[in-house]
XYZ file of C-alpha atoms in Angstrom:
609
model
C 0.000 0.000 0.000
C 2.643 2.600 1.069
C 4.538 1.457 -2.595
C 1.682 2.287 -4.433
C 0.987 6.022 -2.708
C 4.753 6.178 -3.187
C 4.640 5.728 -7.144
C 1.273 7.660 -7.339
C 2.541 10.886 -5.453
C 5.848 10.530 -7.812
C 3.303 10.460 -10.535
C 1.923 13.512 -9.432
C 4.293 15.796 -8.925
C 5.788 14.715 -12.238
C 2.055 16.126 -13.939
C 2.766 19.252 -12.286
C 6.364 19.409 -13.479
C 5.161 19.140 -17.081
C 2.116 21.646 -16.302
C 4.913 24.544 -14.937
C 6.954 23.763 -18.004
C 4.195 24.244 -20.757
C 3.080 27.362 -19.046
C 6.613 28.552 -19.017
C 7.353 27.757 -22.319
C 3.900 29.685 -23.496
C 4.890 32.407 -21.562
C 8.688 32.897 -23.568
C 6.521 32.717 -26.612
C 4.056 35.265 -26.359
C 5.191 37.957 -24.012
C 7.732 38.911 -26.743
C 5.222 39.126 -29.309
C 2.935 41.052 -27.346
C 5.657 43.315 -26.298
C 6.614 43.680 -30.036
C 3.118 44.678 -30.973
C 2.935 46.831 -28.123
C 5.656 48.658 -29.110
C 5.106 48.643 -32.577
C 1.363 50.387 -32.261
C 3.000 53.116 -29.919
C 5.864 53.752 -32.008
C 3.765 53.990 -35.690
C 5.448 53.102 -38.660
C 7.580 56.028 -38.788
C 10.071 54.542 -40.358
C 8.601 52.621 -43.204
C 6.923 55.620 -43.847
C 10.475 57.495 -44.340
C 11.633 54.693 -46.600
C 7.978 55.630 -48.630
C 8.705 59.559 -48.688
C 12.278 59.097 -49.175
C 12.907 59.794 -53.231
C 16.566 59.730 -53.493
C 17.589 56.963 -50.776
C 16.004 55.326 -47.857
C 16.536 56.872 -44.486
C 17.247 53.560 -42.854
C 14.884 54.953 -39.671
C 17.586 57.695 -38.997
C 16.615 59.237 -35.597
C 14.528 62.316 -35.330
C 16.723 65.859 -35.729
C 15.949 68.891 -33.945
C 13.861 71.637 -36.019
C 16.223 74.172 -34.510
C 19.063 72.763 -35.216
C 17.699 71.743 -39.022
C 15.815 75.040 -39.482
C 18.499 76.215 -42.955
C 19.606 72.664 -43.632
C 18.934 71.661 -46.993
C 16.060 69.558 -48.155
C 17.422 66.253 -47.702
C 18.253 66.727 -43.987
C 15.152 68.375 -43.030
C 13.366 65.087 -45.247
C 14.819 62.815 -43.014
C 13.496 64.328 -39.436
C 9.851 63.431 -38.286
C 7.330 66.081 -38.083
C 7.808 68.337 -35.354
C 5.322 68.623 -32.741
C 6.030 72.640 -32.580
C 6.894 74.980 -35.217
C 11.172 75.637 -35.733
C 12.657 79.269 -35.160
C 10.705 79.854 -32.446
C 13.701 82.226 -30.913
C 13.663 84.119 -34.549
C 9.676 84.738 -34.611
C 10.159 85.804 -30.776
C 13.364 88.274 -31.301
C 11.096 89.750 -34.437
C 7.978 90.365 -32.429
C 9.935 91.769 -29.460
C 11.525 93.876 -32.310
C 8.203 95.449 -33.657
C 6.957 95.880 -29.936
C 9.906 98.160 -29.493
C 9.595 99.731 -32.913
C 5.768 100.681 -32.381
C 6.197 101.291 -28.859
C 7.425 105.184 -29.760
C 4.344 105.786 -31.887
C 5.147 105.968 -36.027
C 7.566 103.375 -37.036
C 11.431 105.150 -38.086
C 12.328 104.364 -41.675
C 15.676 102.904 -39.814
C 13.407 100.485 -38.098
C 11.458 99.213 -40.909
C 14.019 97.924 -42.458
C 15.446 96.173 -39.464
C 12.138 94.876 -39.514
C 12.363 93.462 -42.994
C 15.558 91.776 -42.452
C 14.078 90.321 -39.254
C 11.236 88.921 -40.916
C 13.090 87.417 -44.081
C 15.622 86.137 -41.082
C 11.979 84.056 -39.735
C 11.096 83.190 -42.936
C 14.453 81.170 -43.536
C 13.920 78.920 -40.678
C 10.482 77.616 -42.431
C 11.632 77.313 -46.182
C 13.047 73.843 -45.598
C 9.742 72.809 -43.507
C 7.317 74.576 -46.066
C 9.301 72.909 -49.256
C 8.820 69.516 -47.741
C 5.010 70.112 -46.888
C 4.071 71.078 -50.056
C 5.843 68.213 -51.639
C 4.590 65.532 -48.919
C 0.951 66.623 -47.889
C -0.474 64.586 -50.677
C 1.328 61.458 -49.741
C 0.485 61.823 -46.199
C -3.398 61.761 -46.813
C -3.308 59.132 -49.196
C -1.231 56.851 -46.586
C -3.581 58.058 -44.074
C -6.631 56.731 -46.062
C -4.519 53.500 -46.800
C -3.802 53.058 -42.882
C -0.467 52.773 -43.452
C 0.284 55.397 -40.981
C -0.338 55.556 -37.301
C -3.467 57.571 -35.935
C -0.783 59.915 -34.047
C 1.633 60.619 -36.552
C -1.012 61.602 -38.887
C -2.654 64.226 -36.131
C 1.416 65.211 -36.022
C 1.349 66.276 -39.238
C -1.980 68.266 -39.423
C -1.173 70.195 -36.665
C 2.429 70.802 -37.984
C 0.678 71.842 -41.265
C -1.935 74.128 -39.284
C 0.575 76.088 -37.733
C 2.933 76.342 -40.621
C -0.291 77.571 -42.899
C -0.644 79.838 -40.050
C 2.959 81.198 -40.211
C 2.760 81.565 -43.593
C -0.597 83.959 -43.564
C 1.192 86.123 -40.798
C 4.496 86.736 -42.376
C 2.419 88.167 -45.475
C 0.264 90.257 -43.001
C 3.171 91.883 -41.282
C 5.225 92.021 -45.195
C 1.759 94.420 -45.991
C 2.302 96.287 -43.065
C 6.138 96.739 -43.700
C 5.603 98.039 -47.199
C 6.534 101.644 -47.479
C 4.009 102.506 -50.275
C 0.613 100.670 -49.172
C -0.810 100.780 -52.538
C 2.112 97.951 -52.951
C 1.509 95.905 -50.069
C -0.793 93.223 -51.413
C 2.044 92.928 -53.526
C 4.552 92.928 -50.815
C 2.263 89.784 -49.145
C 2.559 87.622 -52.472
C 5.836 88.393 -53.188
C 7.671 87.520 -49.321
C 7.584 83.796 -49.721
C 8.714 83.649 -52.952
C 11.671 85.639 -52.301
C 12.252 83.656 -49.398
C 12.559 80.960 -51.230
C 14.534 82.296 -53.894
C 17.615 83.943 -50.845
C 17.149 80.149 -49.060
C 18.180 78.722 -52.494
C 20.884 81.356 -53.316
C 22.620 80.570 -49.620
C 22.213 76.604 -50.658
C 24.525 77.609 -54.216
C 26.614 79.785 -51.797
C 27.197 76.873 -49.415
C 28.077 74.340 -51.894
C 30.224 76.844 -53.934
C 32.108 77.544 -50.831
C 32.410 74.064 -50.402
C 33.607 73.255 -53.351
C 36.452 75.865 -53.398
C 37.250 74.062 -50.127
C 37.520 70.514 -51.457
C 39.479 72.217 -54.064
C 41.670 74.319 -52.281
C 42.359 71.196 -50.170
C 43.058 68.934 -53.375
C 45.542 71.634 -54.899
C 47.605 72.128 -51.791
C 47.930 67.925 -51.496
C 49.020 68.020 -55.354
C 51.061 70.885 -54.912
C 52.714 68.524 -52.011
C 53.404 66.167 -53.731
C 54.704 67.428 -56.648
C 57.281 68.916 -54.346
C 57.911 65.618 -52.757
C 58.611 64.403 -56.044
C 60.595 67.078 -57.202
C 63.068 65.958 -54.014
C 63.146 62.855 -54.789
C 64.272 63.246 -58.192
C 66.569 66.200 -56.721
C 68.002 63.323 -54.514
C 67.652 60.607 -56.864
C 69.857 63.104 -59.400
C 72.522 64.098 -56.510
C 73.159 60.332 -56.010
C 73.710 59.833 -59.732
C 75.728 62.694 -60.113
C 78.595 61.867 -57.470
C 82.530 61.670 -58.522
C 81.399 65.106 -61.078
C 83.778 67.728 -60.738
C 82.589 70.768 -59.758
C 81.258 73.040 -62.139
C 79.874 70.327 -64.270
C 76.565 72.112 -64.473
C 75.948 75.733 -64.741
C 74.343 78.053 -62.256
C 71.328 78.406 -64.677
C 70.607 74.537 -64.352
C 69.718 74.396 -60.659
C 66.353 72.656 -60.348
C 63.347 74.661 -59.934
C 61.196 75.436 -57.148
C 59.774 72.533 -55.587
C 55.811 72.142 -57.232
C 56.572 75.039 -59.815
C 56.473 78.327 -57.747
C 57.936 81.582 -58.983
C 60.936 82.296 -57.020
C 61.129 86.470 -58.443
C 57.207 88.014 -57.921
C 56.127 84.680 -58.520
C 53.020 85.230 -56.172
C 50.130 84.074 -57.575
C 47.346 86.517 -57.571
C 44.055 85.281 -56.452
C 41.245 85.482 -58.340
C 38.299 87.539 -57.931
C 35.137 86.224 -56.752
C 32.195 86.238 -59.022
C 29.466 87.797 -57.353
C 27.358 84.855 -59.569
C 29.056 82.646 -57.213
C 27.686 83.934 -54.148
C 23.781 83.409 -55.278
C 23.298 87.008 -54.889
C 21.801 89.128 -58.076
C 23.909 92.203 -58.901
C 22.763 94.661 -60.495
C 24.596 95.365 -63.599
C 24.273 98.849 -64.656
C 23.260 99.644 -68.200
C 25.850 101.214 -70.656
C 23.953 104.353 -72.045
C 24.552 106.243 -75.334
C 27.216 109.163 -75.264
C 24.263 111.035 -76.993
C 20.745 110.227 -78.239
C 20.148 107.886 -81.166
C 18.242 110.248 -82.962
C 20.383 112.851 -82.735
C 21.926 112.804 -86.562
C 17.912 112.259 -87.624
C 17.157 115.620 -85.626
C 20.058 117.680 -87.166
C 18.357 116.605 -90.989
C 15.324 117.446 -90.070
C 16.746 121.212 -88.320
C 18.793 121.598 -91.471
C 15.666 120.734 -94.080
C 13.800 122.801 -91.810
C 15.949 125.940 -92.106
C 16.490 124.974 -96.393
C 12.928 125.333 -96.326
C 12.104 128.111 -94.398
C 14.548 130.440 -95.850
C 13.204 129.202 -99.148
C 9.753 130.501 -97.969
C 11.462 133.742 -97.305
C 11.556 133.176 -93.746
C 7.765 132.849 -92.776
C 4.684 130.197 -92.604
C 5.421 127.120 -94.705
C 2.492 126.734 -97.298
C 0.996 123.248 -97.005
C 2.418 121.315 -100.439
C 6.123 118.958 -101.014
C 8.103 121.135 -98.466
C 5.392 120.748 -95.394
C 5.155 116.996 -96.180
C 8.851 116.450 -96.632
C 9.010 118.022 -92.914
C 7.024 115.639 -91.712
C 8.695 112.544 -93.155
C 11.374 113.988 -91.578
C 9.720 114.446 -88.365
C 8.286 110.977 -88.717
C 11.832 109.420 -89.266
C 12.990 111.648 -86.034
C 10.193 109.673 -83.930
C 11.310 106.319 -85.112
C 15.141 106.750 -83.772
C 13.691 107.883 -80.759
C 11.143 105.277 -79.622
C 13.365 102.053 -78.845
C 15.255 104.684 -76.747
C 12.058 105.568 -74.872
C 11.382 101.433 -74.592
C 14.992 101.003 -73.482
C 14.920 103.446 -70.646
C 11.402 102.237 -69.342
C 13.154 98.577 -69.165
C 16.350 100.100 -67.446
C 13.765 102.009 -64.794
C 11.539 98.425 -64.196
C 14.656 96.385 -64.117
C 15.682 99.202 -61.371
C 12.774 99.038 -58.868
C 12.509 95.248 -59.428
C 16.415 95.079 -58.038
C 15.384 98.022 -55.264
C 12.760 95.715 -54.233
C 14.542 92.440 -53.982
C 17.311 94.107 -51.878
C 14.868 95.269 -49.073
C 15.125 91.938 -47.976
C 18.453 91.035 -48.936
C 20.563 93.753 -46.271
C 20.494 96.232 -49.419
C 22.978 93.769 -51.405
C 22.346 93.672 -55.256
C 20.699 97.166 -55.692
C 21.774 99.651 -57.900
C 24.086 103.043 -56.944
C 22.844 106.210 -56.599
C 25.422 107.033 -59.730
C 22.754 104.348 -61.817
C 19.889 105.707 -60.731
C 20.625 109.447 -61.344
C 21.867 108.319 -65.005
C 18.180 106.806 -65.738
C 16.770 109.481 -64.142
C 19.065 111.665 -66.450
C 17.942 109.904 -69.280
C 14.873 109.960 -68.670
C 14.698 113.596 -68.951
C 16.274 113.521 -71.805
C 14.352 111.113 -73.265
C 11.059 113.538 -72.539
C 12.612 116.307 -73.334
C 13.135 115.001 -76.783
C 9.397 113.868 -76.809
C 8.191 117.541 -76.417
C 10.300 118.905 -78.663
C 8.674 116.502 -81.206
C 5.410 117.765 -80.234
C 6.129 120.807 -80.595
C 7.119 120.512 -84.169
C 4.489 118.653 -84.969
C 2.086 120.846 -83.557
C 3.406 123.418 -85.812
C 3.443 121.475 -89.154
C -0.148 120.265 -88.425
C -1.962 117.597 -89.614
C -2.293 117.430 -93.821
C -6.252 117.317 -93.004
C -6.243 120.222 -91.166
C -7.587 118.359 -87.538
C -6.327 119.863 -84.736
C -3.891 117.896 -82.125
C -1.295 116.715 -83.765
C 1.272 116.778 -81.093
C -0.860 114.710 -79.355
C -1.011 112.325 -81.699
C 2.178 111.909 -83.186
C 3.821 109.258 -80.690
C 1.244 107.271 -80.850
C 1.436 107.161 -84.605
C 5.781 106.733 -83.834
C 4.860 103.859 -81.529
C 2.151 101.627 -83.594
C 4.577 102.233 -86.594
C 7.551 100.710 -84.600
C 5.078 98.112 -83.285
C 4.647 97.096 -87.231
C 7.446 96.995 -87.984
C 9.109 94.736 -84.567
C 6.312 92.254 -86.139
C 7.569 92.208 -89.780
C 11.057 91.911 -88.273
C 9.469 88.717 -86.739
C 8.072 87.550 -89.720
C 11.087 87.729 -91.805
C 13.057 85.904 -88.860
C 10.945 83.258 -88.828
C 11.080 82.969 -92.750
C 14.897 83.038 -92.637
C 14.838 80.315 -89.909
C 12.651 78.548 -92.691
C 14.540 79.105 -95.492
C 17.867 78.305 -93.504
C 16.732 75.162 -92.696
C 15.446 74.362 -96.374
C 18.863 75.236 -97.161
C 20.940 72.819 -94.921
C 18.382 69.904 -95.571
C 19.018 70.611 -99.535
C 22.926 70.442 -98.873
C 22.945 67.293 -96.613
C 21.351 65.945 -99.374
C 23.372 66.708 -102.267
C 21.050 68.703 -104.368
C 21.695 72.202 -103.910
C 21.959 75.102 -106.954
C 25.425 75.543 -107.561
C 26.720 79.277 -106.627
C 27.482 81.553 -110.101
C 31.089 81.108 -110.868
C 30.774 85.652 -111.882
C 28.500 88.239 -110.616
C 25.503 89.069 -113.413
C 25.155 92.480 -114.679
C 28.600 92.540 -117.097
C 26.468 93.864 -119.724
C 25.236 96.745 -118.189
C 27.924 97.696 -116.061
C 29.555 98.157 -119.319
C 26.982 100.062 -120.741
C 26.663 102.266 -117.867
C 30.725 102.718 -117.665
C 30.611 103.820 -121.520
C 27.669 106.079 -121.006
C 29.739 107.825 -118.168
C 32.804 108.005 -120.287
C 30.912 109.643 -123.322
C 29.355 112.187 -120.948
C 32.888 113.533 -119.435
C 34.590 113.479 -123.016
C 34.889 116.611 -123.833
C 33.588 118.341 -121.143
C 33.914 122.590 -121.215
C 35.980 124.370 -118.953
C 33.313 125.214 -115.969
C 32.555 121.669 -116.015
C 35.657 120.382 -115.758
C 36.711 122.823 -112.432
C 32.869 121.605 -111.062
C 33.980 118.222 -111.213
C 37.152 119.136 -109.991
C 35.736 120.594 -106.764
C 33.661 117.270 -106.201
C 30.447 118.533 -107.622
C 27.443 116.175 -108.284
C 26.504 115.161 -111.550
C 23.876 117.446 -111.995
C 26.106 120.585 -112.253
C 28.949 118.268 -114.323
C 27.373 117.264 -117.391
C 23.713 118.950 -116.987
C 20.554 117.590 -116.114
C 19.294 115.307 -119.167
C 22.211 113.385 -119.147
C 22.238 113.080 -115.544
C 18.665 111.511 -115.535
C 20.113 108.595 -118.563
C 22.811 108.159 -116.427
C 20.390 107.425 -113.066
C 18.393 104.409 -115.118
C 21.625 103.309 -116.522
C 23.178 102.641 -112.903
C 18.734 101.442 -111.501
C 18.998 98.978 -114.643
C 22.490 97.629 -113.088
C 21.799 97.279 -109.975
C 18.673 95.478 -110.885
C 20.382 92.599 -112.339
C 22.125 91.958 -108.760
C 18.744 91.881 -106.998
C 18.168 87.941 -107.217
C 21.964 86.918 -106.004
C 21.376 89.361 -103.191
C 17.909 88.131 -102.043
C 19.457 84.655 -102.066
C 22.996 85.379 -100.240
C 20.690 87.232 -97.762
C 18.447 83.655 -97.316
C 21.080 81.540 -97.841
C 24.794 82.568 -96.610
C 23.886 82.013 -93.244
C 22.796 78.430 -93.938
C 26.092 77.673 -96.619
C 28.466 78.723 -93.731
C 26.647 76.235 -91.394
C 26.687 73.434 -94.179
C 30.283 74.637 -94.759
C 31.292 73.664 -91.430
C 29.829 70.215 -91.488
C 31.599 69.350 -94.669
C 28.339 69.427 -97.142
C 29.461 71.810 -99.439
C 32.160 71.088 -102.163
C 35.429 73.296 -102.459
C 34.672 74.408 -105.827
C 31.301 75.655 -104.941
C 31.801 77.224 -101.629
C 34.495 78.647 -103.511
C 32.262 80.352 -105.979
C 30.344 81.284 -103.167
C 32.888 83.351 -101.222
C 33.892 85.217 -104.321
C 30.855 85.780 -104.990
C 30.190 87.281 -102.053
C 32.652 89.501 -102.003
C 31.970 90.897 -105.308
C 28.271 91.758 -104.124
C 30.022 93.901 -101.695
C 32.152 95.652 -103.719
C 29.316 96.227 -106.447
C 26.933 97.448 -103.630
C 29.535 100.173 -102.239
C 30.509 100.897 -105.838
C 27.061 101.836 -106.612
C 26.205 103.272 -103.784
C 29.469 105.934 -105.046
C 28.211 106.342 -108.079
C 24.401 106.679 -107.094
C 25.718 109.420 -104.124
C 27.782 111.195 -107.544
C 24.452 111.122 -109.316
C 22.397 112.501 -106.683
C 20.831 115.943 -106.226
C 21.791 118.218 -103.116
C 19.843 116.258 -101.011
C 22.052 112.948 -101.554
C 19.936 110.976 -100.438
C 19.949 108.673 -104.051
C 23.040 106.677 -101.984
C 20.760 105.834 -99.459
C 17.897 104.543 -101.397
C 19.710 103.453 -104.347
C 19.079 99.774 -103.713
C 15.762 100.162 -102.375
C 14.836 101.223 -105.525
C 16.155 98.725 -107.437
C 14.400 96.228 -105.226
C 11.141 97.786 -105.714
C 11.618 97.735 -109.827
C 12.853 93.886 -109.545
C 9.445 92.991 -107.765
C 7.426 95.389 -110.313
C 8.894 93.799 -113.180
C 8.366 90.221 -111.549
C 5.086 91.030 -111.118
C 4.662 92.097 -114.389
C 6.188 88.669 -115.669
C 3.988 87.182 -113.623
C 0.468 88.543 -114.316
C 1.666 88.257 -118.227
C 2.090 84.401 -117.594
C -1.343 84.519 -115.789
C -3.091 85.850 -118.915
C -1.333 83.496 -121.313
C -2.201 80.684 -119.700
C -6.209 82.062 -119.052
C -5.730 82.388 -123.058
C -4.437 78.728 -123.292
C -7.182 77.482 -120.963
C -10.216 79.138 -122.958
C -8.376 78.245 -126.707
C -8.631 74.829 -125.115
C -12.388 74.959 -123.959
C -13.510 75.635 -127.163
C-alpha cells in the first residue's frame, strides 16, 4: 500500500512538473510578441513611412533631428526628421515680435526700423523654407497613406497640426510684409511676393554653401598636389645628386639648378588670387546699363533742323504753305520719332529692371541694388528722353496735320509707336522665314542637291553700258565743267541735267540685275556657312560662293558711289539706291507674272472651245 501512494505521489508531482513547463514555455513565446506589438502600435510606422517619402535613398529609420538645429539645412536633412510637434525658429519669430513691440512702442515706425524689420522677418522666414518645401511636396502622400492606414493615428494628427501652424505662419508673415511696405498701394504685392523671395535667398545661400564648399575641397586637393609634386621634385633632386657623385665641380651651370619645388615663382612669382564672381555667391547684382554718349536720334534731328531751315529760308523766312516742303518736314519728323522710340522702350526697361532690383534688396541687407550714380543716369535719361518727346510735339504741332484736324502733337507718338510696333512684327516675320529658309537650305545640302553658286557676278552687260555712257558724258567736257567736277560737284552741275537723268536708269537697270543673287545670299549665306562647317558643301562651290560674295560687296559700295555722284543736293539717291532697285525687280516680276497669268487664261479658254 505505502509502494503504491509512493509511485502515485511521484506520478503527481511529475504532472505538475510538465504543467509549470508548458506554461513557461507559453509564456517565452508570447510575451515577446505582445511586447513587439505593443511597441510597434506606440511607435507607428515612422520609419517605413520614411523609406515611402524618401525619393533619393532610404533613411534607414535615422533618428529624429531637432527643427532648430535643421531650421536652414537643406532639403534632404530636413526630409529625413519626423514632423515636429512645434513649429522651428521659435527664438527668430520671438526676437522679431519683441523687435516690432519696441519699434511701435514710440508711436510711427522710423524708416531705420522698418528695415530692421524686414531683415528680421526674411531672417523668420528662412527657418520655415526647408519645412514649407517639404510640406508642399509631402501633404499629398500623407493623406493618401492616411486613407490607406499605413500610418499611425498619431503621426497623422502630427502632421496636421504641424501643417496648421505652418499655414498659419505663412498667412502672418504676409500680413506683417503688408504692413512693412513703405508705399501701401504695394503691399498686397509685398504679401505675395515675401515667400517667394524667401525661397529664392534660401536657395541662393544653398549655391553659396556648396560653392564655398567646393572651393574648399578644391583648395584642399591643390595644396595635397602641390605637395606632392614637391615631394617628387626631391626625390628626383636626390635621386639626381646620387647619380651625379665623382662630377667635378662646375659640371653644371648656375642656370641649371632645379626649380622650385611644385613650380612656384621664385622672383614676384606670387600668384594673384582670383576675384570672386558675385554669380558665385547666389546674390543678383545689379549690372548697370551702358547708355549712349548722346541720343540715337540725334543725326535724324540735325536733318530734319537743317531741311527745316532749307525750307524756311526758301519761304522767305515765314509760314510754310501746305504742299512737297510741309510733307517732306514731316517725313522727316516721322523718321525723327522712329530713332527715338526704342530709346524711350529702353529706358522704361532700365527704370523696371531698377525698382525690381530696389525691391529684392529690401530683404536682402540692401545687397544687389543699384548706386545712386545708376539711378541718377536713368533718371538723367529719362529727362532727356522727354525732353526730346516735347520737342517733337512741338514741331508737330506746328506742321499740323495734312487734313487740317487739330492735335497733332498729341497724336504723333502714338502714330511713332504703332509704326515701330509694325514693324518689330515684320522683323518677326522675316526671322521666322529666314529660320525657314535656312533650314530648307541645310536639308538641300545634306542631301546633295543644292543650286550651284554663279562662278561671276551678273550684270557685265550693263555695267559696261553704264561705264561707256559715263565716259561719253565727261569726253569733252567745257571748262566750268571740268573745275565743277574738280571741286567734287554732283553730276547734276557736271554734265547737266538730261544726261544726268540717262545716267540714273543706266546705274537702276544695273543694280537690278544683282537683286536675285542678293535676295538669295541674304536667305542663304547664313545656312552655306553652317553646311560649310559640317563638310556638305564642295570646295569648288563654296568657292564660288565666297567670291561671290565679295563681289556683291564691292558692287553694292561701288554703286552706292556712283548713285551718291548722281544725286541731287539732297544725296539721299546713296541711301535709297538699292531700295529702288528692289522695288523695280518685284514690279517687273510682277509684271512677268500677271503676263504668264493671262497666257495661260488664253491657253485654258483656246482649249475649252
Amino acid at each position: 500500500m505505502s509502494s503504491e501512494e509512493e509511485e502515485s505521489g511521484e506520478g503527481g508531482t511529475t504532472a505538475v512538473e510538465v504543467l509549470i513547463r508548458v506554461v513557461v514555455t507559453m509564456c517565452a513565446v508570447v510575451v515577446p510578441l505582445v511586447v513587439g506589438f505593443v511597441y510597434w502600435m506606440r511607435r507607428g510606422a515612422s520609419g517605413s513611412l520614411e523609406e515611402i517619402l524618401a525619393s533619393d535613398k532610404k533613411s534607414g529609420g535615422a533618428l529624429p533631428l531637432d527643427p532648430d538645429a535643421t531650421s536652414e539645412e537643406g532639403l534632404e536633412a530636413v526630409k529625413s526628421a519626423r514632423w515636429p510637434e512645434e513649429l522651428p525658429g521659435l527664438e527668430r519669430i520671438w526676437a522679431y515680435e519683441e523687435m516690432k513691440e519696441a519699434a511701435v512702442a514710440s508711436g510711427e515706425v522710423a524708416p531705420g526700423d522698418r528695415t530692421k524689420l524686414r531683415h528680421a522677418l526674411m531672417d523668420r522666414c528662412q527657418a520655415h523654407v526647408a519645412w514649407l518645401l517639404r510640406l508642399e511636396k509631402e501633404q499629398r502622400s500623407m493623406d493618401r497613406l492616411s486613407r490607406r492606414g499605413m500610418i499611425s493615428t498619431s503621426d497623422y494628427q502630427r502632421f496636421t497640426k504641424f501643417a496648421d501652424e505652418l499655414d498659419a505662419e505663412v498667412n502672418c508673415v504676409r500680413e506683417e510684409a503688408a504692413w512693412l511696405c513703405d508705399d501701401q498701394s504695394k503691399a498686397e504685392q509685398a504679401a505675395d511676393e515675401i515667400w517667394r523671395i524667401a525661397v529664392q535667398i534660401w536657395q541662393q545661400r544653398r549655391q553659396q554653401q556648396s560653392s564655398e564648399a567646393k572651393a574648399e575641397a578644391d583648395k584642399v586637393s591643390a595644396q595635397a598636389k602641390e605637395r606632392d609634386e614637391g615631394r617628387r621634385a626631391r626625390v628626383r633632386a636626390a635621386e639626381a645628386k646620387r647619380s651625379m657623385k665623382g662630377l667635378k665641380g662646375g659640371f653644371l651651370s648656375s642656370s641649371s639648378s632645379p626649380a622650385a619645388p611644385g613650380g612656384q615663382q621664385q622672383e614676384g612669382g606670387e600668384k594673384r588670387k582670383p576675384k570672386r564672381d558675385e554669380a558665385a555667391n547666389g546674390e543678383e547684382a545689379y549690372e548697370a546699363a551702358r547708355w549712349p554718349a548722346e541720343l540715337p536720334c540725334a543725326a535724324a534731328r540735325a536733318r530734319y533742323e537743317k531741311l527745316k531751315k532749307q525750307i524756311v529760308t526758301e519761304s522767305g523766312g515765314g509760314e510754310v504753305a501746305e504742299g512737297v516742303a510741309r510733307q517732306r518736314l514731316r517725313q522727316a519728323l516721322m523718321e525723327r520719332c522712329q530713332h527715338h522710340v526704342p530709346f524711350v522702350r529702353f529706358v522704361e526697361n532700365e527704370q523696371a529692371r531698377a525698382r525690381a532690383a530696389l525691391e529684392r534688396s529690401k530683404w536682402r541687407s540692401g545687397k544687389g541694388a543699384p548706386s545712386s550714380e545708376d539711378l541718377g543716369k536713368i533718371q538723367a535719361m529719362d529727362a532727356l528722353a522727354k525732353q526730346e518727346m516735347e520737342l517733337v510735339q512741338a514741331e508737330a504741332e506746328w506742321l499740323g496735320d495734312p487734313s487740317g484736324e487739330p492735335g497733332m502733337g498729341d497724336r504723333i507718338w502714338q502714330h511713332a509707336f504703332e509704326i515701330e510696333a509694325q514693324l518689330r512684327l515684320r522683323r518677326q516675320e522675316q526671322e521666322k522665314q529666314q529660320r525657314v529658309a535656312t533650314e530648307k537650305t541645310l536639308k538641300s545640302y545634306a542631301s546633295r542637291d543644292a543650286k550651284p553658286w554663279p562662278k561671276q557676278l551678273p550684270g557685265a552687260k550693263q555695267r559696261a553700258e553704264y561705264e561707256t555712257q559715263k565716259a561719253q558724258a565727261l569726253r569733252n567736257l567745257p571748262q566750268a565743267a571740268q573745275h565743277a567736277m574738280l571741286q567734287g560737284r554732283p553730276a547734276l552741275r557736271v554734265v547737266g541735267p538730261e544726261i544726268t537723268s540717262k545716267l540714273r536708269a543706266a546705274l537702276v537697270h544695273r543694280a537690278v540685275q544683282c537683286v536675285p543673287l542678293i535676295q538669295r545670299l541674304q536667305a542663304e549665306a547664313a545656312a552655306v556657312k553652317i553646311a560649310a562647317d559640317r563638310g556638305q558643301v564642295d570646295d569648288d562651290d563654296l568657292a564660288n560662293f565666297r567670291a561671290v560674295d565679295d563681289a556683291v560687296k564691292k558692287e553694292v559700295d561701288a554703286v552706292k558711289a556712283e548713285a551718291d555722284w548722281l544725286a541731287d543736293d539732297s544725296r539721299k539717291m546713296a541711301d535709297s539706291i538699292w531700295a529702288h532697285a528692289f522695288k523695280v525687280h518685284a514690279e517687273k516680276r510682277q509684271a512677268v507674272l500677271a503676263k504668264l497669268q493671262q497666257q495661260q487664261q488664253q491657253q485654258q479658254k483656246q482649249d475649252s472651245s
